[in-house]
Amino acid sequence: MIYSYYPGCSLHGSAKEYNHSTKAVCEKLGVELRELPDWICCGASSGHSLNKILEIVLPAQNLKIAEKIGHDLVVPCAACYNRLKVAKNELREKEEIRKQIKDLINFDFQNNIEILNLIELIKNRIGLETIRSKVVKPLKGLKVACYYGCLLVRPPTIMDFDNPEHPMSLDEIMRVIGAEPINWSFKTECCGGSLSLSRDDIVKSLVGNIIRMAEEAGAHIIVTLCPLCMENLDIRQPNYNFPILYLTELLALAFNLKESENFITKHIVNPLPVLESLELL
Amino acid sequence: MKNIGVFICHCGINIAGTVDVKRLAEEVTEFDDVKMAIDYVYMCSDPGQNLIKEKIKEQELNKVIIACCSPSLHEVTFRNTVQSVGLNPYQCEIANIREQCSWVHADKQKATQKAKEIIAAVIEKIKLNESLSPIKVPVIKRALIIGGGVSGIHAALSIAYNGYEVVLVEREASIGGHMAELSETYLTQECSPCLLSSKIVEVQNHPLITILTNSEIEELDGYVGNFKVKIKTKATFVDQEKCDGCGICVEKCPVSIPWQSEEISGKTRAIYIPYPQTIGNKAVIDKKICKYFTEGCTKCKEACPKNAINFKQTDKIREEAVGSIIVATGYSLYPKEKLGEYGYGRYKDVIDGLQFERLISVWGQQNREIRRPSDGKIPREVVFIQCVGSRDPEHGVPYCSKICCMYVAKHAKLYKQAVPEGQAYIFYIDVRAGGKGYDEFVQNAIEEDGLYYIRGKVSKIFQENGKIIVWGVDTLAGRQIEIAADLVVLATAIIPSKGAKELANKLKISSDEYGFFSEVHPKLRPVESPTPGIYLAGCAQAPRDIPESVSHALGAASKVAGLFSEDLLSHEPIVVWVDEDLCKACGICVEVCPYKAREIDKWKKIAKVIEVLCQGCGACVTACPNSATQQRNLTSKQVFNMIDAAISIK
């Protein structure tokens, strides 16, 4: 299986461990990820809130490259995934936008590729049974709070891959690798997003709520797919020491990949004590 | 022979401002078949109508054209006018020179010319008009009412007291509908089942009313005055003759239903006696959950002292002939699966309005004491949320469900009466308490019972430490609000009853995009469906509360009684007819007719017309390849003559 791969700025910077673990896991699963040549920023956070056309043209440029190559596009970052899906939707629905984009970047929208987040890639393309067959070390006893964040499932009409209020797809993947997804109410709560730079008081209170709820529900760790959520949850948790990991890092642990030590040690909150106490390392 | 009179109305300046009516009258007088033409300021006024009558007599006119406003306004007026002096009403035609001429043009010269062309065309039409009289059909003086809620019950009683037979069909095991599930009604706090039960008894005892419970409409045929309907009665597996309602079987049944489920009142087991308060209690079995059908359990059969249980019973189909139908199928609530952000369906202590009614109802299991579903604790803080799903085009339905503002105030009031030290919070968008005494009721609840109204919406509900946490916004204070509640009651949107769309198809009546049945006119014909003889009552047409449903139902009943007051029904004679020599029975007209008014006559080998169903739409006329079908007073010859006249007049 060959897919185009859009890492986005985060996976080349603050979320390197996400990039590494995604590549390692995909290699193990026989999925070849080919990074898009000359990809640019998707414009998430600041671009799309300031300029209506920049909002489309930035992701559209990446879409243009991906359409030319022709493979479906895998996007691990929830924010990039959201921007690309929104842009694709606008291009599909609006004649006027198509024309504008054609004028700006000479892109003839073909609608010939799918945009996939990692849950979609794993559940719908690779299949849960394949995942199960690759598990060497089931994450037995690990209670996981699946945190989807706000961007992955909303707006529901455009993202359209799971229930926007009570998503379950990540929980299913967790169950397959032997972990125990806990039932909690903050799966899609906002982490504060880019307010971490301007109003960290707000972010701290939001992150505090999320971590408190996960802890009360009995979780050992929180699992996420979004680098921005990771950053806020990992760095800005007030008075907690609650480990946060990416989906792919847990998969790598379950597959017992030796590269694991290269990335799970990169977090601010050290996940090793919890994992050691459950004998998962 | 010159025998046509043309009467040109000024309509004040509505016509005369743009059309030169004096010149028009002079020029029209010159037309070949016109005996006279005259203008007048308001033709529809008494002096105007008198002028028409005088001229008909004086000039011995036998065809009359009124050049005025749209025929939908005054055609009937003027046809009555000419009829009063002995002319056939179908020898009076309207030339619309207002909506189709003066109102839409500015140039007086050209408008006058166009008015002249319109009149010239109508002259060609009227020259070939036949004198017609209304089609008469016999009427079966028997009504069918679909739905036995408060609307259906009141319609049935009203028709029966007018002396006509009624067949009342109810899908559930007992009549009563949602009103029988309510605790107390708002304004006066009367016991709702008690109010209704006297009416239920009245219906059950009325000699002219036949009640068919567990029954649904299978098929409908026929037309106003002569409907044929097939009704399916589902098996109850209890011999209704033998059963005396002792209730022993209910005690023995091993399948219990949680009280807060969305079942009708009294349904606690797989075998149950619906609405225990009504007379003639009989047990019924719900096949879907009964263990006989899965595991062969026969506990009720063994226990029944009357040997009334019969698992071999089958569904029965019966046919009824009726003259008119009232659709009173009521409502249901917005599906809880769609309310993920409120955790409805996931948290036991998040309930809807009907569940709350049961919680506080004398028929609920907890007898006037309010105890929450999860652990039976008395809730100290209760949050009521209005407009859940309503007025929410993104997420739910865009319309207002209308009754929630009132029943939420009632709920909160009843709660405070049961738990005086408790606190009730109400999230609202705005309070719509239009109605006699309604706003006073809400104000009184706020002031006397100390309800806490918060203007804003709730964004999220979740469980934490046994509490239901409600996140919302107070838009008046401009602040976020968090309430740790013990119980949350959602005023969910009112949507049409399950199966409303399928019923609309069977009855061939139209419904709006949400499934509420459509009335003919929103202001002036609110109880009639577009199909003659089928009327609407209560929430089947739109959300409404009990008094409005009763008024609506009585309105529908009076339409039925009006229909039944004559032995023969009149039908507009502008229908199609078939030239039997030209018709080849190809059947194209049968396919295109939206009213099922065309049918192949196997013996004569022609496509005949069922005149009483024909609405004169003309679809079959244009579809007929042989021109065998023609419409009365609008034949192809007339239409072509009209076109010729309109384009040739100078």
PDB file of C-alpha atoms in Angstrom, chain A residues 154 165 188-189, chain B residues 339-343 385 395 427 456-462 469-473 480-481:
ATOM      1  CA  ARG A 154     -15.906  18.766  13.540  1.00  0.00           C
ATOM      2  CA  GLU A 165     -20.219  14.184  20.191  1.00  0.00           C
ATOM      3  CA  THR A 188     -14.031  16.192  22.119  1.00  0.00           C
ATOM      4  CA  GLU A 189     -13.534  19.087  24.529  1.00  0.00           C
TER       5      GLU A 189
ATOM      6  CA  LEU B 339     -28.649  14.501  21.065  1.00  0.00           C
ATOM      7  CA  GLY B 340     -25.113  13.294  21.805  1.00  0.00           C
ATOM      8  CA  GLU B 341     -23.941  16.539  23.390  1.00  0.00           C
ATOM      9  CA  TYR B 342     -26.612  16.197  26.080  1.00  0.00           C
ATOM     10  CA  GLY B 343     -25.712  12.612  26.862  1.00  0.00           C
ATOM     11  CA  ILE B 385     -33.460  22.828  29.035  1.00  0.00           C
ATOM     12  CA  HIS B 395     -28.614  20.069  14.569  1.00  0.00           C
ATOM     13  CA  PHE B 427     -32.279  27.420  30.191  1.00  0.00           C
ATOM     14  CA  GLY B 456     -28.873  30.880  27.055  1.00  0.00           C
ATOM     15  CA  LYS B 457     -28.084  27.502  25.633  1.00  0.00           C
ATOM     16  CA  VAL B 458     -26.400  24.478  27.106  1.00  0.00           C
ATOM     17  CA  SER B 459     -23.279  23.295  25.337  1.00  0.00           C
ATOM     18  CA  LYS B 460     -22.489  20.073  27.130  1.00  0.00           C
ATOM     19  CA  ILE B 461     -23.738  17.695  29.753  1.00  0.00           C
ATOM     20  CA  PHE B 462     -21.564  15.097  31.414  1.00  0.00           C
ATOM     21  CA  ILE B 469     -22.660  18.659  35.151  1.00  0.00           C
ATOM     22  CA  VAL B 470     -24.346  21.165  32.862  1.00  0.00           C
ATOM     23  CA  TRP B 471     -22.239  23.676  30.988  1.00  0.00           C
ATOM     24  CA  GLY B 472     -24.118  26.587  29.582  1.00  0.00           C
ATOM     25  CA  VAL B 473     -24.030  30.288  29.004  1.00  0.00           C
ATOM     26  CA  GLN B 480     -20.348  30.821  31.345  1.00  0.00           C
ATOM     27  CA  ILE B 481     -22.364  28.793  33.811  1.00  0.00           C
TER      28      ILE B 481
END
